[in-house]
XYZ file of C-alpha atoms in Angstrom:
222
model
C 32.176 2.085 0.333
C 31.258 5.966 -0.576
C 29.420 7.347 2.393
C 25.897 7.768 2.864
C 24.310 11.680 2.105
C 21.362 13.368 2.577
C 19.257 12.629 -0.204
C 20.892 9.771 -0.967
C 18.605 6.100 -1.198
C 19.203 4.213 2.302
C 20.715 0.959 1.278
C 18.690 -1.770 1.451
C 19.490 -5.012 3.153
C 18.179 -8.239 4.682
C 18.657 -9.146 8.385
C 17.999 -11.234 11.324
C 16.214 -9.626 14.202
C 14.780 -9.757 17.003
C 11.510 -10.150 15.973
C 12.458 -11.836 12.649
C 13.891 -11.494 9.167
C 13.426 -8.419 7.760
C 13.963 -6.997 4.333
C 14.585 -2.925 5.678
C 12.788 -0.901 2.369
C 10.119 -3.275 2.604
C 9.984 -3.120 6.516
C 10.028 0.050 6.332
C 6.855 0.491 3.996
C 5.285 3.857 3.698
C 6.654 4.885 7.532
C 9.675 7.267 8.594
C 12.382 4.979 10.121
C 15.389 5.960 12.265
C 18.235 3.406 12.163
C 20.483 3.550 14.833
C 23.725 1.583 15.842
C 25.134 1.073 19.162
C 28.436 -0.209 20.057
C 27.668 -3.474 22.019
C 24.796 -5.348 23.970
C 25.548 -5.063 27.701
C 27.009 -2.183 28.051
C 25.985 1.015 30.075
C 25.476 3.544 27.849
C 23.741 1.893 25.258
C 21.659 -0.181 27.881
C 20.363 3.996 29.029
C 19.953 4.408 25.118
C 17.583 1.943 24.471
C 15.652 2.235 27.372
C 14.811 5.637 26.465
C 14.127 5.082 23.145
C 11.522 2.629 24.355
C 9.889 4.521 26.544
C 9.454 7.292 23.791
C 7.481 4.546 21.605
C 4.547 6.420 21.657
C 6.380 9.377 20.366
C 7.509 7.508 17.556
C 4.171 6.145 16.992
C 2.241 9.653 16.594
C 4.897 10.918 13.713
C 4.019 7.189 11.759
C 7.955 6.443 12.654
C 9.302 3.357 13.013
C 12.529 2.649 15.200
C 14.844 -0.642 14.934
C 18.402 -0.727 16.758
C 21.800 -2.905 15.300
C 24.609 -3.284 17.082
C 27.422 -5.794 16.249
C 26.397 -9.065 18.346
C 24.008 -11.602 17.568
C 20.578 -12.147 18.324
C 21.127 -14.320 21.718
C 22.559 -11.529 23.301
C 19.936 -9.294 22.012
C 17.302 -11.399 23.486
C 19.214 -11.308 27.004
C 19.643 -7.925 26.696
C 16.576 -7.114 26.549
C 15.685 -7.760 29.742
C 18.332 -5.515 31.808
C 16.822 -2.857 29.599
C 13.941 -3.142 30.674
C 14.824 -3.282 34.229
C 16.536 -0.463 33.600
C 14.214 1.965 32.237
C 11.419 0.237 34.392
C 13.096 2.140 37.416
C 11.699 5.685 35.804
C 8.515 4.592 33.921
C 7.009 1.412 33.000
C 9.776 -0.009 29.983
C 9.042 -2.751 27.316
C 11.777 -3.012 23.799
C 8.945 -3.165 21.429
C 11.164 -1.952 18.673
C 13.778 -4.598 17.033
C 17.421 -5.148 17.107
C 19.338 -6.077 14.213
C 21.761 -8.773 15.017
C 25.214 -8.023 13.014
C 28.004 -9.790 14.268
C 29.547 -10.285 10.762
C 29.480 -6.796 10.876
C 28.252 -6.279 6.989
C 25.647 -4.251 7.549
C 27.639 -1.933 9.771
C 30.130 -1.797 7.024
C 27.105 -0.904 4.641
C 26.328 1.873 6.700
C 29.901 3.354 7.547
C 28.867 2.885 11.057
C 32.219 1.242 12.576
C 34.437 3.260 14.865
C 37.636 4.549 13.430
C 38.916 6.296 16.364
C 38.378 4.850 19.674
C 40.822 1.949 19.986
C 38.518 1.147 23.324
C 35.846 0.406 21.253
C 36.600 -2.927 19.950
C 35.893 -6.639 20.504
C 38.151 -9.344 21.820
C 39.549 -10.029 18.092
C 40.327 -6.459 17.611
C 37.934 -5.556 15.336
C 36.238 -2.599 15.912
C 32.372 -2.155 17.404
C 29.827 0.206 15.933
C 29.979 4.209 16.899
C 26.513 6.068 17.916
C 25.671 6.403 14.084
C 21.625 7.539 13.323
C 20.175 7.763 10.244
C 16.595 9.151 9.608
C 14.879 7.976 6.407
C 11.577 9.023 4.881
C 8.964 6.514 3.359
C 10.868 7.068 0.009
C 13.697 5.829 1.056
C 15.307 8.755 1.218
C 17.916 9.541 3.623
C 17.114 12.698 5.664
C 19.503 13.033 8.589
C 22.823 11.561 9.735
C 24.141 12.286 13.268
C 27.365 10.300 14.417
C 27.931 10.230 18.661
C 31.286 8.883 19.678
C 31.201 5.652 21.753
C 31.848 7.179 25.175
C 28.217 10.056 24.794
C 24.461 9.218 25.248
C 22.599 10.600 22.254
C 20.153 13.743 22.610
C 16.472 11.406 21.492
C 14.627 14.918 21.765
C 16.630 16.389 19.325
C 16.450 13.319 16.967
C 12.529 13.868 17.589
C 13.143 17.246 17.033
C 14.439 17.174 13.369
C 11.992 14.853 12.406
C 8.941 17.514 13.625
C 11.309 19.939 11.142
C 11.121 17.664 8.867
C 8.137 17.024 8.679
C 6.459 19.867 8.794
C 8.792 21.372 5.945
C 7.626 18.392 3.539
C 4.309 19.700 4.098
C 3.652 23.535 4.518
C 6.730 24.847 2.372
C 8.625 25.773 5.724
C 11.780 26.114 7.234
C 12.916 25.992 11.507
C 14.829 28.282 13.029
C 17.807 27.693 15.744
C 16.458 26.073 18.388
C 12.980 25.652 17.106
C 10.454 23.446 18.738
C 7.146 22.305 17.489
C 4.295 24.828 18.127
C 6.857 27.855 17.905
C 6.939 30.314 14.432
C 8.776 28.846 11.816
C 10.211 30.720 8.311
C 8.577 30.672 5.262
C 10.728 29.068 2.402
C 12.576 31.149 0.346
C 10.932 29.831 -2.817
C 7.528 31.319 -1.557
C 6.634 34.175 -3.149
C 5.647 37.480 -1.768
C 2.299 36.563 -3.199
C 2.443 33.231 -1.901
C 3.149 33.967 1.588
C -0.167 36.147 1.624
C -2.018 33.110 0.453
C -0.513 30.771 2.424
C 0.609 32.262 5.781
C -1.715 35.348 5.997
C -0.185 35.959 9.788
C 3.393 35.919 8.436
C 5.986 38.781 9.377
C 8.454 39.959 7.014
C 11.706 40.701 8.988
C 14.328 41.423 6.269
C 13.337 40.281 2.644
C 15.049 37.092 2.812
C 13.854 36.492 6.554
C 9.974 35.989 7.195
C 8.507 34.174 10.262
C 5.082 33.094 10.637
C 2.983 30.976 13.459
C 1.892 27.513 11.957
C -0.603 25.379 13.411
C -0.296 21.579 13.406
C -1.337 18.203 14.431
């Protein structure tokens, strides 16, 4: 299976999950998605994981992104699941999964995705066969893949800096903009190199030329 690049078309697929079947370009509709694996149900990490990423619904929400979870385990331990996560999270903040869970136990969509782990020999089921890795991928309402970050099994996954990007990238889609190191929404950003010197006096009238190839300007947004 070649692997999955930026600008590459997300597979499609069809799926069981918990909240029903699912066909993922049409569930997807004209949202952002993130797709994100996680090695197994019951298990620490990924129990801290999801939690989180339920909590940060509304966050989701306000960038029109939807959010669904697969892991390799079916949907009766998904529905369990559930539960400790939500105990879980409930201990900081008030915690409900209101996202859902692709159940993949035959693995195929994993496989689809290039998410199984090739390296941790920890990181496997009772048969041997080997669970997913912390894979992400960030798609836009084409379709279109946008970002791919891969966590080993054994590290917790940064879910401001997957909110992060998407900000970046969603801003750049719209004002002809790039982000600098580090950047966070509400802080200058670069003008695209493709804007003109014209351009930039049209468009960002507050902009700063720092080298020719290097111009920063403040941007307001949403």
């Amino acid at each position: 299976m070649p692997a999955i690049r930026l600008g590459n078309i997300a597979p499609d697929f069809e799926a069981e999950t918990t909240q029903g079947k699912i066909k993922f370009h049409e569930w997807i509709g004209d949202s952002w998605a993130v797709l994100f694996s996680h090695p197994g149900d019951f298990t620490p990490v990924c129990t801290t994981e999801l939690a989180e990423v339920a909590r940060r619904a509304p966050d989701f929400e306000k960038r029109n992104v939807k959010v669904i979870g697969i892991s390799a385990n079916g949907l009766d331990d998904h529905e369990k699941w559930v539960k400790d996560i939500n105990e879980w999270g409930s201990k900081s903040s008030p915690t409900s999964v209101g996202f859902p869970i692709i159940a993949d136990a035959d693995r195929k969509i994993s496989t689809l995705y290039d998410m199984l782990d090739e390296q941790d020999a920890t990181n496997r089921d009772a048969k041997g066969l080997p669970f997913t890795i912390r894979t992400v991928f960030v798609i836009d309402p084409k379709k279109t893949v946008r970002l791919t970050i891969s966590y080993p099994a054994s590290t917790g996954r940064n879910f401001d800096e997957i909110i992060r990007v998407i900000d970046s990238l969603q801003i750049g889609d719209k004002y002809r903009v790039t982000t600098p190191v580090n950047w966070k929404k509400g802080e200058d950003v670069i003008v695209h190199p493709t804007v003109t010197t014209e351009e930039a006096k049209t468009l960002f009238p507050e902009h700063t030329v720092h080298k020719p190839y290097l111009r920063t300007t403040p941007l307001k947004v949403e």
